[in-house]
mmCIF file of N, CA and C in Angstrom:
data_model
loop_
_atom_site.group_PDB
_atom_site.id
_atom_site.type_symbol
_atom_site.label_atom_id
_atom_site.label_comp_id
_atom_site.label_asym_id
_atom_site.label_seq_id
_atom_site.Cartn_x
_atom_site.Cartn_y
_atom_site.Cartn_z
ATOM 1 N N UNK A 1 -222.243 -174.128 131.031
ATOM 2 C CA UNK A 1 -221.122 -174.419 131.919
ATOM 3 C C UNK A 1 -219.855 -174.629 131.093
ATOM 4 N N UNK A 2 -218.669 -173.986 131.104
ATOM 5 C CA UNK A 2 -217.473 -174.641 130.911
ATOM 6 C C UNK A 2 -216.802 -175.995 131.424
ATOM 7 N N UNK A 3 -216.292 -176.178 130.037
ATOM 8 C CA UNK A 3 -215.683 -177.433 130.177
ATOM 9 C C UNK A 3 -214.712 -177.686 130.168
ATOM 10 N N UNK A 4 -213.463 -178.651 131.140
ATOM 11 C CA UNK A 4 -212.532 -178.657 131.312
ATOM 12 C C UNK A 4 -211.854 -179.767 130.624
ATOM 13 N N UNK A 5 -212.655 -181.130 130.336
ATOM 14 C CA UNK A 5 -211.892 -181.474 129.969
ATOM 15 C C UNK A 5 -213.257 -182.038 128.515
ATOM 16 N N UNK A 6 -212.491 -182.346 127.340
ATOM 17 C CA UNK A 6 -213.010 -182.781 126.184
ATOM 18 C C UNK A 6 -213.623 -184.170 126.027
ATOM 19 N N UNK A 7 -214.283 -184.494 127.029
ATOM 20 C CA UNK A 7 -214.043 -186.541 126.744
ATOM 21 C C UNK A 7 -215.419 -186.596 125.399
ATOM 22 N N UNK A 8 -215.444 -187.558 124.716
ATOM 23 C CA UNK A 8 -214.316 -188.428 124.703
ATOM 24 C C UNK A 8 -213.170 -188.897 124.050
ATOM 25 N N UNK A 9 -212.876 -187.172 123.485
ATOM 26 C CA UNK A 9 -212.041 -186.610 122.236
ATOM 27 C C UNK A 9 -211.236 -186.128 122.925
ATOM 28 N N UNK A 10 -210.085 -186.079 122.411
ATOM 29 C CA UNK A 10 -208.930 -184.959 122.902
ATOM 30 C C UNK A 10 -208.779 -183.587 121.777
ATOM 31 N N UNK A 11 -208.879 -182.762 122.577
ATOM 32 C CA UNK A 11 -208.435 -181.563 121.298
ATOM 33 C C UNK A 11 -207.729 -181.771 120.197
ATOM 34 N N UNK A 12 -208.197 -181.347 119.362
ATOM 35 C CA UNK A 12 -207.091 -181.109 118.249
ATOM 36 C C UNK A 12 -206.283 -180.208 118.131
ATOM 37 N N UNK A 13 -204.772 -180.131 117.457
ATOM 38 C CA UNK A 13 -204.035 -179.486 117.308
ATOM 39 C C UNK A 13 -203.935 -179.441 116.135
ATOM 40 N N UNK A 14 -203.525 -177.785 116.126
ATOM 41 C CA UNK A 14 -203.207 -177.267 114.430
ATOM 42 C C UNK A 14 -202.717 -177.533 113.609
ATOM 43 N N UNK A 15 -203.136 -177.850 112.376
ATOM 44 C CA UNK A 15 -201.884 -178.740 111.137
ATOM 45 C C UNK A 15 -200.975 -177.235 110.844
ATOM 46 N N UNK A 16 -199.955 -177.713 110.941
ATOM 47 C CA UNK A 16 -198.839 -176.733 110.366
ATOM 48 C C UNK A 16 -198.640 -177.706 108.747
ATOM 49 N N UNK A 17 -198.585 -176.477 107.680
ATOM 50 C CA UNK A 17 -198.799 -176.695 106.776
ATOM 51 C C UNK A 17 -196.990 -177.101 105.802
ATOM 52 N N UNK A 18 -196.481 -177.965 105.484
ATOM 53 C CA UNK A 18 -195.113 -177.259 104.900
ATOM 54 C C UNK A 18 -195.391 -178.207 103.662
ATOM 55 N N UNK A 19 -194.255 -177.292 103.097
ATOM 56 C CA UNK A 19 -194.236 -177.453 101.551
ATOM 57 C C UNK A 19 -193.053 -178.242 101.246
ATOM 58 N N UNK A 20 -192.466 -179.728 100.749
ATOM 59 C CA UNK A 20 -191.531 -180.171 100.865
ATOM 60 C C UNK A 20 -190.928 -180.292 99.499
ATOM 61 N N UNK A 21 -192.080 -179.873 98.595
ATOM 62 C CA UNK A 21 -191.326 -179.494 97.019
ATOM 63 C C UNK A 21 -190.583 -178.334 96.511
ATOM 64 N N UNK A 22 -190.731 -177.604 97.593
ATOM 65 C CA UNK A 22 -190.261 -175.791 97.443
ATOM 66 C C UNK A 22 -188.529 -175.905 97.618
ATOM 67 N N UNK A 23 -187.673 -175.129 97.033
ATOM 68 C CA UNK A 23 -186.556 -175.057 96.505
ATOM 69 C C UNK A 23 -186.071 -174.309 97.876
ATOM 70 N N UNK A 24 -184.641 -174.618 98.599
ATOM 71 C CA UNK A 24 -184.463 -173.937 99.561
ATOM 72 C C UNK A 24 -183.818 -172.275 98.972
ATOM 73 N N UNK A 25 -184.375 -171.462 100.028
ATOM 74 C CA UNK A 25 -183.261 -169.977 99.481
ATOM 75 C C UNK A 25 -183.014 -169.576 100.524
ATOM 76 N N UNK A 26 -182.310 -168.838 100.214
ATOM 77 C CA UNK A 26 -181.451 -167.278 100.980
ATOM 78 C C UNK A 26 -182.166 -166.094 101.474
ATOM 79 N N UNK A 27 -183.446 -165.999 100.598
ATOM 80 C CA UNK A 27 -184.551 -164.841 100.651
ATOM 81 C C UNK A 27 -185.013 -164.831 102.646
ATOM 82 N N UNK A 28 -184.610 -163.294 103.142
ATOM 83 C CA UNK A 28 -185.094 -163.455 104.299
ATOM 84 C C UNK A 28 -186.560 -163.107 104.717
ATOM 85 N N UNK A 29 -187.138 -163.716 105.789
ATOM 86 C CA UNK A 29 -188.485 -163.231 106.085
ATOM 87 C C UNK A 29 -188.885 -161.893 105.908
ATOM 88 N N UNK A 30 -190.216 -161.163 106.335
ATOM 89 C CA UNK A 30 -190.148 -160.097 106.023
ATOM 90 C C UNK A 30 -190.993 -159.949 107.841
ATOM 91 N N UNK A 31 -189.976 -158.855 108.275
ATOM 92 C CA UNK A 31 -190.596 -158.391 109.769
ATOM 93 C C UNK A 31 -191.915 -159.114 109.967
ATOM 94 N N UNK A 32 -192.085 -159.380 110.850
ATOM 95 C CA UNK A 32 -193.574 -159.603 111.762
ATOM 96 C C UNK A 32 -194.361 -158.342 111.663
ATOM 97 N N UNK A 33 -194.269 -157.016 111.818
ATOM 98 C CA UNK A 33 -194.522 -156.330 112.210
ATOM 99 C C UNK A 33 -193.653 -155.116 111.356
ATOM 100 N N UNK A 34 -194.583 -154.638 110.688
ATOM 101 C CA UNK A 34 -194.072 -153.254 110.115
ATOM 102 C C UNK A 34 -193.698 -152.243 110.753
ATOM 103 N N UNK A 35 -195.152 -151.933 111.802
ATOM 104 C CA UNK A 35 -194.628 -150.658 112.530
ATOM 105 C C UNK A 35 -194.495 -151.028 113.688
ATOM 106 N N UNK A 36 -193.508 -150.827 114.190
ATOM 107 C CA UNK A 36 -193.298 -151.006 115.019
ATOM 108 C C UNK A 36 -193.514 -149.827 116.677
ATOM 109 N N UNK A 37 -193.488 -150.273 117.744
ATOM 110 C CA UNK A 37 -193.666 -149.345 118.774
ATOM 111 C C UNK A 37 -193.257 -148.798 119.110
ATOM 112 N N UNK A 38 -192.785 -147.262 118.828
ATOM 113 C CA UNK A 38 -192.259 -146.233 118.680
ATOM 114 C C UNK A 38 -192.405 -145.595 120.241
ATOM 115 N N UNK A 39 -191.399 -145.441 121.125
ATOM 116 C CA UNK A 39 -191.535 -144.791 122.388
ATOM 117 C C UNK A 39 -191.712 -143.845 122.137
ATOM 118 N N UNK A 40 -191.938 -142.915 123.714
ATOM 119 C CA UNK A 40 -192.373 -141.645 123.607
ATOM 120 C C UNK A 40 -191.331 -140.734 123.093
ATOM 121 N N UNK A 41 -190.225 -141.168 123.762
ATOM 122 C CA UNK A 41 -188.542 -140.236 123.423
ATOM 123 C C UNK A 41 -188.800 -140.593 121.786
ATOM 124 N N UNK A 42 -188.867 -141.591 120.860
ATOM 125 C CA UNK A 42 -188.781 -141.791 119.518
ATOM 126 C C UNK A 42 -189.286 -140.650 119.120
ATOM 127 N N UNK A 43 -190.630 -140.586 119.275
ATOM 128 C CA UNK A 43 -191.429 -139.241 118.857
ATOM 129 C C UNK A 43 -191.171 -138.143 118.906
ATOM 130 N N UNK A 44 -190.525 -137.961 120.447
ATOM 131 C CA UNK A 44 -190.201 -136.560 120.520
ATOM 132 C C UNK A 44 -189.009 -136.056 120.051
ATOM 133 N N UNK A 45 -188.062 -136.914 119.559
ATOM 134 C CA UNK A 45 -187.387 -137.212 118.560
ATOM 135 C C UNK A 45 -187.795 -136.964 117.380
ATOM 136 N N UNK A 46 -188.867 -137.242 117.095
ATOM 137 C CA UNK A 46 -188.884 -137.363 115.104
ATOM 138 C C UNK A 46 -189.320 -135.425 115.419
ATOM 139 N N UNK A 47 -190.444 -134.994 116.529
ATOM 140 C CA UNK A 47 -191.170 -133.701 116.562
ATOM 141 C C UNK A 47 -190.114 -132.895 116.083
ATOM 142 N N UNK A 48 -188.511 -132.805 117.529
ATOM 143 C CA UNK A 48 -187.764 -132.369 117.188
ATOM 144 C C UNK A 48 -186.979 -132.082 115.697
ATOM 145 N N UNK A 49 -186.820 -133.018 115.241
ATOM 146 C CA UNK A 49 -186.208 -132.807 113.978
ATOM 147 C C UNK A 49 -187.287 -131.905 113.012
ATOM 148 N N UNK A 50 -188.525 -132.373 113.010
ATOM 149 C CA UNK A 50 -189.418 -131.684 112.376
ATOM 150 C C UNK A 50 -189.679 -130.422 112.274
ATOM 151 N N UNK A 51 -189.282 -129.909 113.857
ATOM 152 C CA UNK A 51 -189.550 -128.549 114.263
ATOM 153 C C UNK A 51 -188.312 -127.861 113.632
ATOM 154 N N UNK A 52 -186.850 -128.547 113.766
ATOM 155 C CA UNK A 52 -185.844 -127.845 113.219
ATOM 156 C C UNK A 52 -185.694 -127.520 111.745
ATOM 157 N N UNK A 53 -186.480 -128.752 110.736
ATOM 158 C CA UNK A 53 -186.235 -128.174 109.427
ATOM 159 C C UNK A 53 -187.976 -128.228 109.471
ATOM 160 N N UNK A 54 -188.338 -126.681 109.116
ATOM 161 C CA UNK A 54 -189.756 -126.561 108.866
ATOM 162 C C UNK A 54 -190.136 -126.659 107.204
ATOM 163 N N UNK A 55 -188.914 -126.745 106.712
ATOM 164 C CA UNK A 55 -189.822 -127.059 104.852
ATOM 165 C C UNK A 55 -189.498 -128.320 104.620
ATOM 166 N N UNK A 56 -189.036 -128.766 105.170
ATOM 167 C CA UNK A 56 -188.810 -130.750 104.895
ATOM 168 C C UNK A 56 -190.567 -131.538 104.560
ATOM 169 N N UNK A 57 -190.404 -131.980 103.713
ATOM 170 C CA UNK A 57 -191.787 -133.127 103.608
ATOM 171 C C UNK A 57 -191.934 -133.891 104.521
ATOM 172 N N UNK A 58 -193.199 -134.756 104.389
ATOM 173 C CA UNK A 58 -193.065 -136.078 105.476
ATOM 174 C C UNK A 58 -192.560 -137.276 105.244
ATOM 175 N N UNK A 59 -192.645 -137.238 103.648
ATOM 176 C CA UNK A 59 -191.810 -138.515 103.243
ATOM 177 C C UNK A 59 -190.247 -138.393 103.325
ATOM 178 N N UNK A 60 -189.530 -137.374 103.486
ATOM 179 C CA UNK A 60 -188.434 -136.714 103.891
ATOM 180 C C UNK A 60 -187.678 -137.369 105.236
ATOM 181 N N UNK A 61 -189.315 -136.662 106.061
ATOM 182 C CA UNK A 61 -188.507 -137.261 107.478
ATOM 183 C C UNK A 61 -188.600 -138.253 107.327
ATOM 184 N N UNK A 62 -190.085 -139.162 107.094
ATOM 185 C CA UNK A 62 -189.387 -140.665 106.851
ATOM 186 C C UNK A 62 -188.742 -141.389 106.522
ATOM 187 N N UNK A 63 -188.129 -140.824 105.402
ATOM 188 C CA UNK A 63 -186.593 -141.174 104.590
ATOM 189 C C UNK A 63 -185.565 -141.040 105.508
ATOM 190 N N UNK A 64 -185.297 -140.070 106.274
ATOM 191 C CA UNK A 64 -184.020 -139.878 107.316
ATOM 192 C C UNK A 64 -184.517 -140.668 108.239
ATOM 193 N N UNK A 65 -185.466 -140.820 109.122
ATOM 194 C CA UNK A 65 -185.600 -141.881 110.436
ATOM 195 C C UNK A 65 -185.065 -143.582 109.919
ATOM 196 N N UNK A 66 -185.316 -143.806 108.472
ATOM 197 C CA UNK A 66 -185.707 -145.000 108.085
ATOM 198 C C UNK A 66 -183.843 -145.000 108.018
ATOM 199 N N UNK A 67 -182.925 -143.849 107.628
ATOM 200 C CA UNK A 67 -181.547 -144.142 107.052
ATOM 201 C C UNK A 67 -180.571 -144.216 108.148
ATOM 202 N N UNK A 68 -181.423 -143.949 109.243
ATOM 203 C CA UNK A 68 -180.697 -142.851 110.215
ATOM 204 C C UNK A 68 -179.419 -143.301 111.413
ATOM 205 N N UNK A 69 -178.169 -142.952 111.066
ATOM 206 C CA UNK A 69 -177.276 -144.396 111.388
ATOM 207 C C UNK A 69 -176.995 -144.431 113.120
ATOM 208 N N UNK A 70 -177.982 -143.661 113.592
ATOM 209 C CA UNK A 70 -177.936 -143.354 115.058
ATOM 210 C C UNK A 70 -179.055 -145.095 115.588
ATOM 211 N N UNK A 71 -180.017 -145.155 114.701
ATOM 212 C CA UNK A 71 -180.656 -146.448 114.889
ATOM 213 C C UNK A 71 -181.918 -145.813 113.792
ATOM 214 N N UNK A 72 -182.823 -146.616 113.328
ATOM 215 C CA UNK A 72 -183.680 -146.389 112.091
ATOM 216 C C UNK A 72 -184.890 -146.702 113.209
ATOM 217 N N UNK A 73 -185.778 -145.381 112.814
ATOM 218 C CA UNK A 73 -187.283 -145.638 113.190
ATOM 219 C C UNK A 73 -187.900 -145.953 112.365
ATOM 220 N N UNK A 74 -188.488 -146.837 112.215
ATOM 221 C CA UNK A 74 -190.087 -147.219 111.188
ATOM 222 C C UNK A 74 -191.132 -146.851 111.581
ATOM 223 N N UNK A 75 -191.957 -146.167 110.475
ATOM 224 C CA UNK A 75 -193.247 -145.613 110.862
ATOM 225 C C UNK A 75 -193.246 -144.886 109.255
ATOM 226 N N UNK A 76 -194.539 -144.676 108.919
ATOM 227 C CA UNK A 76 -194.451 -144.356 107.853
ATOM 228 C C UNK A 76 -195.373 -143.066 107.743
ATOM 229 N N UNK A 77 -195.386 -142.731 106.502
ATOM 230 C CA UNK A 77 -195.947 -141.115 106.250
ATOM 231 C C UNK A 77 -197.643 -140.724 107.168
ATOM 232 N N UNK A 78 -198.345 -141.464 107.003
ATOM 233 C CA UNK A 78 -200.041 -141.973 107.163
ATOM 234 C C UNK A 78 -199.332 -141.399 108.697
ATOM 235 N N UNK A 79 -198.666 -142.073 109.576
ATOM 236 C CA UNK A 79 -198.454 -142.300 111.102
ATOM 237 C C UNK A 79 -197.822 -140.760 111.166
ATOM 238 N N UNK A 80 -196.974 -140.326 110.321
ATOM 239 C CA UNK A 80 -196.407 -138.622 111.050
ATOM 240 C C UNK A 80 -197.426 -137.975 110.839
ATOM 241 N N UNK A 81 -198.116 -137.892 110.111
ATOM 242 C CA UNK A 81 -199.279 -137.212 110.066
ATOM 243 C C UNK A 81 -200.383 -137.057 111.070
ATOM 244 N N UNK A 82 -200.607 -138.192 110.948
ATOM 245 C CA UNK A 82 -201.541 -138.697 112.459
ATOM 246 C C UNK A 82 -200.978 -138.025 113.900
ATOM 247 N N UNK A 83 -199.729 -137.984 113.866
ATOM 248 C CA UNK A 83 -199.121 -137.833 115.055
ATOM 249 C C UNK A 83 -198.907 -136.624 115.213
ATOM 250 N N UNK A 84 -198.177 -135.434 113.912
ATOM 251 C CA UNK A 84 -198.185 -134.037 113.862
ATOM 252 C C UNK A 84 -199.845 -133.382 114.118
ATOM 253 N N UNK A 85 -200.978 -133.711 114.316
ATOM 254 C CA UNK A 85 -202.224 -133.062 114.609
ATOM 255 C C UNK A 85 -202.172 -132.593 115.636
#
């Protein structure tokens, strides 16, 4: 049977861990999330470009999506690949 309530303990909550000897910086986080969720238009987007220059590499296009001052897609070489099949 589930249980609703814990007697005659109350749950515990998570120790959040901090470090109060650590030196403050400037250094920013690093994304949550590398790749991010690429819509369908994104894709058919990257296809397009792909289809227009046919001797470009993949690390190529990834280099232009990543520079690209229209807005930068992330996704990396492993993923165009996957996706060009």
């Amino acid at each position: 049977k589930p249980r609703t309530e814990h007697a005659p303990y109350k749950p515990r909550k998570p120790r959040v861990i901090t470090n109060k000897d650590s030196p403050k910086s400037s250094a920013q986080p690093l994304q949550a999330c590398k790749h991010g969720m690429l819509t369908l238009h994104d894709w058919m987007t990257v296809f397009m470009y792909v289809d227009a220059h046919p001797g470009i590499s993949q690390d190529a296009v990834v280099q232009h999506f990543k520079t690209c001052p229209e807005g930068t897609l992330i996704f990396d070489q492993s993923t165009l690949s996957r996706k060009l099949r």
